[in-house]
Short mmCIF file of C-alpha atoms and ligand atoms in Angstrom, two decimals:
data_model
loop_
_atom_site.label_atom_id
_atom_site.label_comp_id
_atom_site.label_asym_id
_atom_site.label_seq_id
_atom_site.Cartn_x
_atom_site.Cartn_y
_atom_site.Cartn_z
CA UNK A 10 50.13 139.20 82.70
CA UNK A 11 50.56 137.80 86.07
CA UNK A 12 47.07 137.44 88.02
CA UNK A 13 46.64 139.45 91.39
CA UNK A 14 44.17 137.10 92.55
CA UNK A 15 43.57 133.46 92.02
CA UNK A 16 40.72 131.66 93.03
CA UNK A 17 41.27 128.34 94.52
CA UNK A 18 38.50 125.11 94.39
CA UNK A 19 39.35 122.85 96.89
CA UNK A 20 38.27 119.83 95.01
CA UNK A 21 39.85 117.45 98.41
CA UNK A 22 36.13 116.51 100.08
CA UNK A 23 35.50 115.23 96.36
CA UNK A 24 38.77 114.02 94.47
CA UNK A 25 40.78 113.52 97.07
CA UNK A 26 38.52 111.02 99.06
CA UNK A 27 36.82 109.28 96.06
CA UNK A 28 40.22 106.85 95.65
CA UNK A 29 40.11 105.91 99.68
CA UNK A 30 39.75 102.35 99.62
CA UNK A 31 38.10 102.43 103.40
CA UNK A 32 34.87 103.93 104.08
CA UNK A 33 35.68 107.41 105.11
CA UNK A 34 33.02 108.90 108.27
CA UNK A 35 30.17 111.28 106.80
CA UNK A 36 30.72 113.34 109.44
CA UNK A 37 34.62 113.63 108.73
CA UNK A 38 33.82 114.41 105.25
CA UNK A 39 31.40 116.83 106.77
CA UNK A 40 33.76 118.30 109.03
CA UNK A 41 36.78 118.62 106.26
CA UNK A 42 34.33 121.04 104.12
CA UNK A 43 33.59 122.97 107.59
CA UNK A 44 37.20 123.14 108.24
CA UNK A 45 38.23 124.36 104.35
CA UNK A 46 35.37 127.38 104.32
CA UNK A 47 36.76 128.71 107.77
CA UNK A 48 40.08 128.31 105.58
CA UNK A 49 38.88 130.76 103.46
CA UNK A 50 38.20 128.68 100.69
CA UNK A 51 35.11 130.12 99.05
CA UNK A 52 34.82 127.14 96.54
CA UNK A 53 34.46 123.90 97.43
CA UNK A 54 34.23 120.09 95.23
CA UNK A 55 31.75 118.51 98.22
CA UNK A 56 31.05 115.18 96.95
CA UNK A 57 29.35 113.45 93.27
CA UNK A 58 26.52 112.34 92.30
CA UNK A 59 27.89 108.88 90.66
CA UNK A 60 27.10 105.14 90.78
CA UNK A 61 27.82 103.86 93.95
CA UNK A 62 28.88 100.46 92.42
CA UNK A 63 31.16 102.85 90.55
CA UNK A 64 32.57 104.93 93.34
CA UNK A 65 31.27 103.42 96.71
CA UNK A 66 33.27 106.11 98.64
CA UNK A 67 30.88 108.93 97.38
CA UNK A 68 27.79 107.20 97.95
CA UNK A 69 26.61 109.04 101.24
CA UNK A 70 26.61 112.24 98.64
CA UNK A 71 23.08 113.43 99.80
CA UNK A 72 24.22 113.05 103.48
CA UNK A 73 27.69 115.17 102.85
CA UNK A 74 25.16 117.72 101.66
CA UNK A 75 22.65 117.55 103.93
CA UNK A 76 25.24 118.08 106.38
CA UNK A 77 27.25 121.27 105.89
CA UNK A 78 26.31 124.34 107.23
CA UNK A 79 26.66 126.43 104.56
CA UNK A 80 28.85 129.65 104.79
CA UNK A 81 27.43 133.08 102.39
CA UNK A 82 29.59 133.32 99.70
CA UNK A 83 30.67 130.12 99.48
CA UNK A 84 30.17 127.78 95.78
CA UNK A 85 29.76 124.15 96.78
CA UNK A 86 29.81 122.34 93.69
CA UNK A 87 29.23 118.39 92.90
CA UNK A 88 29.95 115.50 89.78
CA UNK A 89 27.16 114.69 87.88
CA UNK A 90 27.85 112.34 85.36
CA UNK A 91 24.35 112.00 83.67
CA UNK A 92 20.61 112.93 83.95
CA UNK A 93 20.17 110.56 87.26
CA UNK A 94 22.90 112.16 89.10
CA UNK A 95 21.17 115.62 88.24
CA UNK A 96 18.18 114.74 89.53
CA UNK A 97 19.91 113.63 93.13
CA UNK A 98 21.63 116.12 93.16
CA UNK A 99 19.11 119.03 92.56
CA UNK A 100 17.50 117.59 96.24
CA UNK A 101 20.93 118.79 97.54
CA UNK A 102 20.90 122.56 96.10
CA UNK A 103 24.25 122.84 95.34
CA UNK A 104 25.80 126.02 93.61
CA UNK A 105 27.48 124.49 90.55
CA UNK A 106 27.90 121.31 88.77
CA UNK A 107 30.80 119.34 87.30
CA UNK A 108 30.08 117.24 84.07
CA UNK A 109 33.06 115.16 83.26
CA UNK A 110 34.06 114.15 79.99
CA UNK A 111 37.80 112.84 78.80
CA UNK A 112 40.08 114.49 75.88
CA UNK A 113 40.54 110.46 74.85
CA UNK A 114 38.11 107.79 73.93
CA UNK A 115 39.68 105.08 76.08
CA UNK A 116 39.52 106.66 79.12
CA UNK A 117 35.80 108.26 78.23
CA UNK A 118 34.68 104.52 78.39
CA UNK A 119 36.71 103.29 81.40
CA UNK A 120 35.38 106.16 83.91
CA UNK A 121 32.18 106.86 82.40
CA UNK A 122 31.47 103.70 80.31
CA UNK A 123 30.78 105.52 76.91
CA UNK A 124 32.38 107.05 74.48
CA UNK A 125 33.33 111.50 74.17
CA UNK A 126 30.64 111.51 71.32
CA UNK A 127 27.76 109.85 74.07
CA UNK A 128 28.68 111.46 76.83
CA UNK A 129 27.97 114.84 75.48
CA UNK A 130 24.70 113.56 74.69
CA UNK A 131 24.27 112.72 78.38
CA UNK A 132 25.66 116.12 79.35
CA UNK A 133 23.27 118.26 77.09
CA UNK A 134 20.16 117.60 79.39
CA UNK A 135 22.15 117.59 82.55
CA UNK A 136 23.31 120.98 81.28
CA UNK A 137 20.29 122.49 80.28
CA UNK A 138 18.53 121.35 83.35
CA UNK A 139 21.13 122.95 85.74
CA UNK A 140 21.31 126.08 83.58
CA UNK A 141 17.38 126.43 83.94
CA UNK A 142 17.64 125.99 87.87
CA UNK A 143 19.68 128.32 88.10
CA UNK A 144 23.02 126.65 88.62
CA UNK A 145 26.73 127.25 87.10
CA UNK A 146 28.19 124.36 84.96
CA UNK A 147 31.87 123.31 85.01
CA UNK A 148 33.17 120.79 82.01
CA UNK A 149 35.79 119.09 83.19
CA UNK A 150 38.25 117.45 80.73
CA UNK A 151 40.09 114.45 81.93
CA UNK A 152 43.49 113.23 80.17
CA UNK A 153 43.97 116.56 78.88
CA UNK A 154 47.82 115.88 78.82
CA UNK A 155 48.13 112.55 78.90
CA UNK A 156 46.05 109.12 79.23
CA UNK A 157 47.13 105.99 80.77
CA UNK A 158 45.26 103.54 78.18
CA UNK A 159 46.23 106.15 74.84
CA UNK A 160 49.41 107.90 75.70
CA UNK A 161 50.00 111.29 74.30
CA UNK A 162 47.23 113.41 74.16
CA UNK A 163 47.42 116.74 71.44
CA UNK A 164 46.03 120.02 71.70
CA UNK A 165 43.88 119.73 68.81
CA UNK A 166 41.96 116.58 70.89
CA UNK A 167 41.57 119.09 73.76
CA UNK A 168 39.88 122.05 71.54
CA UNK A 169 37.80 119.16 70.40
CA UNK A 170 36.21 118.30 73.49
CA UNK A 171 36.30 122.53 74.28
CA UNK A 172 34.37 122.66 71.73
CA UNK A 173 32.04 119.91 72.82
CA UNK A 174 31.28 121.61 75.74
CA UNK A 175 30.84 125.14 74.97
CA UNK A 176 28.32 123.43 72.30
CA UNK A 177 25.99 122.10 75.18
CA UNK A 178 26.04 125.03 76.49
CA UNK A 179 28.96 124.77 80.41
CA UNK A 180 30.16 128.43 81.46
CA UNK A 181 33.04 127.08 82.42
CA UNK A 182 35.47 124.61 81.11
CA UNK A 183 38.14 122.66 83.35
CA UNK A 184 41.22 121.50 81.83
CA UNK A 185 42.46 118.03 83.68
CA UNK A 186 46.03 116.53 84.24
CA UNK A 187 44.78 113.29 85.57
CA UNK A 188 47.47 111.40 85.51
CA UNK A 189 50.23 114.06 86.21
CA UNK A 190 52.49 114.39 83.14
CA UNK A 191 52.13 117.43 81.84
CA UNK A 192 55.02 119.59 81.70
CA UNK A 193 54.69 123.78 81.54
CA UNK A 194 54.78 124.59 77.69
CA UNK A 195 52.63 121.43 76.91
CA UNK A 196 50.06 122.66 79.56
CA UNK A 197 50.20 126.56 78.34
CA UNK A 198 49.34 124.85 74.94
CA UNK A 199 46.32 122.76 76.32
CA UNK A 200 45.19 126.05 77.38
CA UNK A 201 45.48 128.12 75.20
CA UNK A 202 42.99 126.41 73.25
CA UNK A 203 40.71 126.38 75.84
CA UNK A 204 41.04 129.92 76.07
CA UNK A 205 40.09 130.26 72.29
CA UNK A 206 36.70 129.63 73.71
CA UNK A 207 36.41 130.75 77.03
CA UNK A 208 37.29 133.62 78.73
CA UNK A 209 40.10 133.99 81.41
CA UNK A 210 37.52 133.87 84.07
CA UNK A 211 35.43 130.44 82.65
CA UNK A 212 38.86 128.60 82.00
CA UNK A 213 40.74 126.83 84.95
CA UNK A 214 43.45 124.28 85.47
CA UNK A 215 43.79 120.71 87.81
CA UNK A 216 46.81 118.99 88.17
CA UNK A 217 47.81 115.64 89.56
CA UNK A 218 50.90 115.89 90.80
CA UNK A 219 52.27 112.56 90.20
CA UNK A 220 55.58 113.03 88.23
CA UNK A 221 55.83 116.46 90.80
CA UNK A 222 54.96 119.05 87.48
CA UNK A 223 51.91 120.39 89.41
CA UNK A 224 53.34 123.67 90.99
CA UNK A 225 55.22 124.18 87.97
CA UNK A 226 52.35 123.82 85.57
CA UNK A 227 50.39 126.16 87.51
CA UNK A 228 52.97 128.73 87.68
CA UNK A 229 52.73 128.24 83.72
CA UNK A 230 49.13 128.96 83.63
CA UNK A 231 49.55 131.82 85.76
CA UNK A 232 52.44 133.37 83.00
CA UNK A 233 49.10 133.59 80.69
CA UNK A 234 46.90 135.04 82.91
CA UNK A 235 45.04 132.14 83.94
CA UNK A 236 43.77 132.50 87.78
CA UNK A 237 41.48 129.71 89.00
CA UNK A 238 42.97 126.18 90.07
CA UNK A 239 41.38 122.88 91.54
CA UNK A 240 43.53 121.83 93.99
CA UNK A 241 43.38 119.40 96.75
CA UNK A 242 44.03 119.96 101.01
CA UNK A 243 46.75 118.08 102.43
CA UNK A 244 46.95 116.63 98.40
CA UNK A 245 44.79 113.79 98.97
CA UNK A 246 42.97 112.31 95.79
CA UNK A 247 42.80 109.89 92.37
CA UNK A 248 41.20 108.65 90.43
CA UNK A 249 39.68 105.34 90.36
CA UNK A 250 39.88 104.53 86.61
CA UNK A 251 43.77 105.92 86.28
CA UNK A 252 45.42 103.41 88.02
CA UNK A 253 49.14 104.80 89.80
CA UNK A 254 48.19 108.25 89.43
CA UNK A 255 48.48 110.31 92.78
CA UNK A 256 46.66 113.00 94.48
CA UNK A 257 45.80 116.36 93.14
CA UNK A 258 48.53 119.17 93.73
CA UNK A 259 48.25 120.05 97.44
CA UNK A 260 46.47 123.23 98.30
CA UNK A 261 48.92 124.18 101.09
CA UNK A 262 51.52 124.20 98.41
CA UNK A 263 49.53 126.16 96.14
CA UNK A 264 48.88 128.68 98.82
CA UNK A 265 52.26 128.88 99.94
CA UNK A 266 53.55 129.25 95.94
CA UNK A 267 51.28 132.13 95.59
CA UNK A 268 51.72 134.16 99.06
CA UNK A 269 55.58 133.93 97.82
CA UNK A 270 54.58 135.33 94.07
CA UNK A 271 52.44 138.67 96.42
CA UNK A 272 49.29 136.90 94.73
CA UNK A 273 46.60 136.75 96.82
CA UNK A 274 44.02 133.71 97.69
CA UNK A 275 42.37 134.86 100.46
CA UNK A 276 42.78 131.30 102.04
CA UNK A 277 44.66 131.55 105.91
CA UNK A 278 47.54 129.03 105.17
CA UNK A 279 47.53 128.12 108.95
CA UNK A 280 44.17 126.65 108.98
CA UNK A 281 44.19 125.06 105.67
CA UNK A 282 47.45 123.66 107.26
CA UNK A 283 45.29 122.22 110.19
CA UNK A 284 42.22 120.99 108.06
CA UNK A 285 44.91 118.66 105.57
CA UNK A 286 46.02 117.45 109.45
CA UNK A 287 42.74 116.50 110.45
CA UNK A 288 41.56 114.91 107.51
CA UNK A 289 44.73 113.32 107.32
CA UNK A 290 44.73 111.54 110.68
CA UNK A 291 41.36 110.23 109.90
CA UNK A 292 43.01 108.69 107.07
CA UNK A 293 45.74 107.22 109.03
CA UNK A 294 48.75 108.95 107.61
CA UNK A 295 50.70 112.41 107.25
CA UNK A 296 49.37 115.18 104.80
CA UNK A 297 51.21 114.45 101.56
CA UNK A 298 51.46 118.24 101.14
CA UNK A 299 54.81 119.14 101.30
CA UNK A 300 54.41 123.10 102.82
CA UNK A 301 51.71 120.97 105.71
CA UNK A 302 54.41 119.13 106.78
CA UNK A 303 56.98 121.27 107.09
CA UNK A 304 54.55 124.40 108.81
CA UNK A 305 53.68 121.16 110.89
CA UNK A 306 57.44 120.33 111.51
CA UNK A 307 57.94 123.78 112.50
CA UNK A 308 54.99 123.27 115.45
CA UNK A 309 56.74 120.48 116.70
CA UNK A 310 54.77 117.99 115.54
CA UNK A 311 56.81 114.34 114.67
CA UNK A 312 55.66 112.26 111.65
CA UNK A 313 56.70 108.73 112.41
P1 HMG B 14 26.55 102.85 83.54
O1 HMG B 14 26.67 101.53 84.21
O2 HMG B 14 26.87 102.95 82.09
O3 HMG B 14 25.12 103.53 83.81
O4 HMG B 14 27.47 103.87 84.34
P2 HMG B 14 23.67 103.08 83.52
O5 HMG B 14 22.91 104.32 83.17
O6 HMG B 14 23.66 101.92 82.55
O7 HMG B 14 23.13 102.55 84.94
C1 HMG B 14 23.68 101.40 85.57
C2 HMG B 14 23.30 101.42 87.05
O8 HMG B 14 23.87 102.56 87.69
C3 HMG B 14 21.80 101.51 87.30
O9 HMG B 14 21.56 100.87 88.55
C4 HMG B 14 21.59 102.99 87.48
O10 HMG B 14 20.44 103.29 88.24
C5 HMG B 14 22.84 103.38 88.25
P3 HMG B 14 21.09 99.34 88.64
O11 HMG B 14 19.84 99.29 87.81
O12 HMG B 14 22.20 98.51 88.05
O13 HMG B 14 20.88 99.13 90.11
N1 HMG B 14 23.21 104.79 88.04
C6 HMG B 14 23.39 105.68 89.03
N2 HMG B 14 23.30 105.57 90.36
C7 HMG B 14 23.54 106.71 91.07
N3 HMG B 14 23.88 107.88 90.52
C8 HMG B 14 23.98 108.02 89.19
C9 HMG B 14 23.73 106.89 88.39
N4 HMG B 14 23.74 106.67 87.06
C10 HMG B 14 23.41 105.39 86.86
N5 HMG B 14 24.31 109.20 88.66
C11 HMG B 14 28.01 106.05 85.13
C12 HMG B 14 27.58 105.22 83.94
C13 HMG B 14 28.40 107.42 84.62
C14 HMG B 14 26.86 106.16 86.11
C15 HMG B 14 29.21 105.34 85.82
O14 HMG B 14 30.18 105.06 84.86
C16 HMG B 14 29.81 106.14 86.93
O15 HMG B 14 29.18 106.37 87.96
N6 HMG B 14 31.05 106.60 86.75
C17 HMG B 14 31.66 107.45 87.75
C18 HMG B 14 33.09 107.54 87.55
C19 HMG B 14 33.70 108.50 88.53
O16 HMG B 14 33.05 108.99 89.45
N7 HMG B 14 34.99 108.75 88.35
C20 HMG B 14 35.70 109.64 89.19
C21 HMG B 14 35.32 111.06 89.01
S1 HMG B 14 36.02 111.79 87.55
C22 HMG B 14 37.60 112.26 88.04
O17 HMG B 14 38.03 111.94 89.11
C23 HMG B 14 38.38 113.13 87.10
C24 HMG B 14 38.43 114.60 87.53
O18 HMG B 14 38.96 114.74 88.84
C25 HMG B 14 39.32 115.35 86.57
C26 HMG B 14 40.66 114.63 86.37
O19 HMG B 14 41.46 114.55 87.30
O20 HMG B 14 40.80 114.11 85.27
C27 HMG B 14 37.03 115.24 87.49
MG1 MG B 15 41.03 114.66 89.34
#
């Protein structure tokens, strides 16, 4: 059952910088996507299209964009939370979209200020709009295992909001730890029921790693065939409206799981390595990612 191939989204230009309390350069942001597609990364979470009173750090979105030179055969994708982000964002021709909805009411209104039921309303244009330009849709489903204002989250509340989506209409149907506490069978669980809808190929998994499950969840998903991962360089990321959780499960470490396992990513580890670096010293600190430090270690370089 084990994939052969997994496809990785580096979601780190997007999630990872949209918790950074200090303005982070356009043309750093610009440069990390440069760096991740000469990586090898072929999909790539550039920026979102969201209320910059909201999330100030993504609010030079059109200018990330604008900036990129695009590589063929590379999917950049951005957030659009609602009908006005669309339209932004449609100026930007990106390849996919992300709507973003939340297994749990509470945390439905804290990052998107409404509740599951409204925000598929808002979705259903967004969707059909991107759909008839052209462009693939991603659902992704926050506090899938877990949510820091409701607690446990079941299965059954996960199909529901599956089911939401594949109603309005998404190809493709993300299932979120954003707060990091899923453990393996619970996560095989969450989706599985995703996969009740979707097939292999239109179902995919992103982990926080803040209680350190992430690499072991994944491996999970990978034990039922499940072969396409968000995942963050140098595991940068949060989210604003889930206070305490930590980044996204490093890419490196992903990459470095998987060349282990034979499975193959198509991503050269060495300059993913260097990318989580860069961005990393822009931020002022080392990569978080445990395999970037330790390839760095082994270069010689001293974290202090
Ligand atoms: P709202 O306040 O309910 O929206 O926010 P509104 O329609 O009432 O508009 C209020 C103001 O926002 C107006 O401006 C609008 O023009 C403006 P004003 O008249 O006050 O000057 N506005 C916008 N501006 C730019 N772009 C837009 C936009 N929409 C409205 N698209 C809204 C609703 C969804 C906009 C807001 O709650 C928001 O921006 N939330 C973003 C939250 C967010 O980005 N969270 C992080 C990403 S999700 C995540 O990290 C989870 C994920 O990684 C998976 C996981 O780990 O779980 C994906
Ligand atoms: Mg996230």
């Amino acid at each position: 059952m084990m994939p052969s191939r997994v496809t990785l989204v580096d979601v780190g230009p997007r999630d990872g910088l949209q918790n950074e309390k200090e303005p982070v350069a356009t043309a750093h942001k610009v440069e990390l996507v440069q760096r991740l597609q000469a990586a090898g990364l072929r999909e790539i979470e550039v920026t979102s299209f969201v209320s910059p009173k909201w999330v100030p750090q993504m609010a030079d979105n059109a200018q990330v964009m604008a900036g990129i030179a695009r590589a063929p055969g590379v999917r950049y994708s951005v957030l659009t939370p609602n009908m006005k982000g669309l339209e932004a964002a449609l100026a930007s021709r990106p390849d996919e979209i992300v709507v973003f909805g939340a297994a749990t009411e509470a945390f439905s209104q804290r990052n998107i200020n409404c509740s599951i039921a409204e925000s598929i309303e808002r979705f259903a244009p967004v969707v059909a709009a991107a759909r008839e330009a052209g462009i693939k849709v991603r659902g992704a489903i926050s506090c899938a295992l877990g949510c820091p204002y409701q607690g446990e989250v079941s299965a059954d509340e996960v199909e529901h909001v599956v089911r939401l989506m594949k109603g309005i209409g998404v190809h493709h149907v993300g299932v979120a730890d954003t707060i990091g506490v899923g453990t393996p069978r619970k996560v095989q669980a969450a989706l599985e029921r995703a996969l009740e809808h979707f097939p292999l190929a239109e179902v995919s998994g992103h982990f926080h790693d803040t209680y350190g499950q992430a690499l072991a969840n994944i491996y999970a998903c990978l034990e039922i065939g499940v072969h396409t991962f968000d995942a963050s360089v140098a595991g940068l990321g949060g989210c604003p409206y889930a206070k305490g959780a930590t980044g996204n499960v490093a890419t490196e470490d992903v990459v470095f799981m998987l060349q282990g396992l034979g499975i193959d990513t198509g991503v050269d580890l060495d300059a993913l390595v260097d990318a989580g670096e860069f961005i990393s010293a822009q931020l002022g600190r080392p990569p978080v990612s445990r395999v970037g430090r330790a390839l760095l270690a082994k270069r010689g370089k001293v974290f202090v």
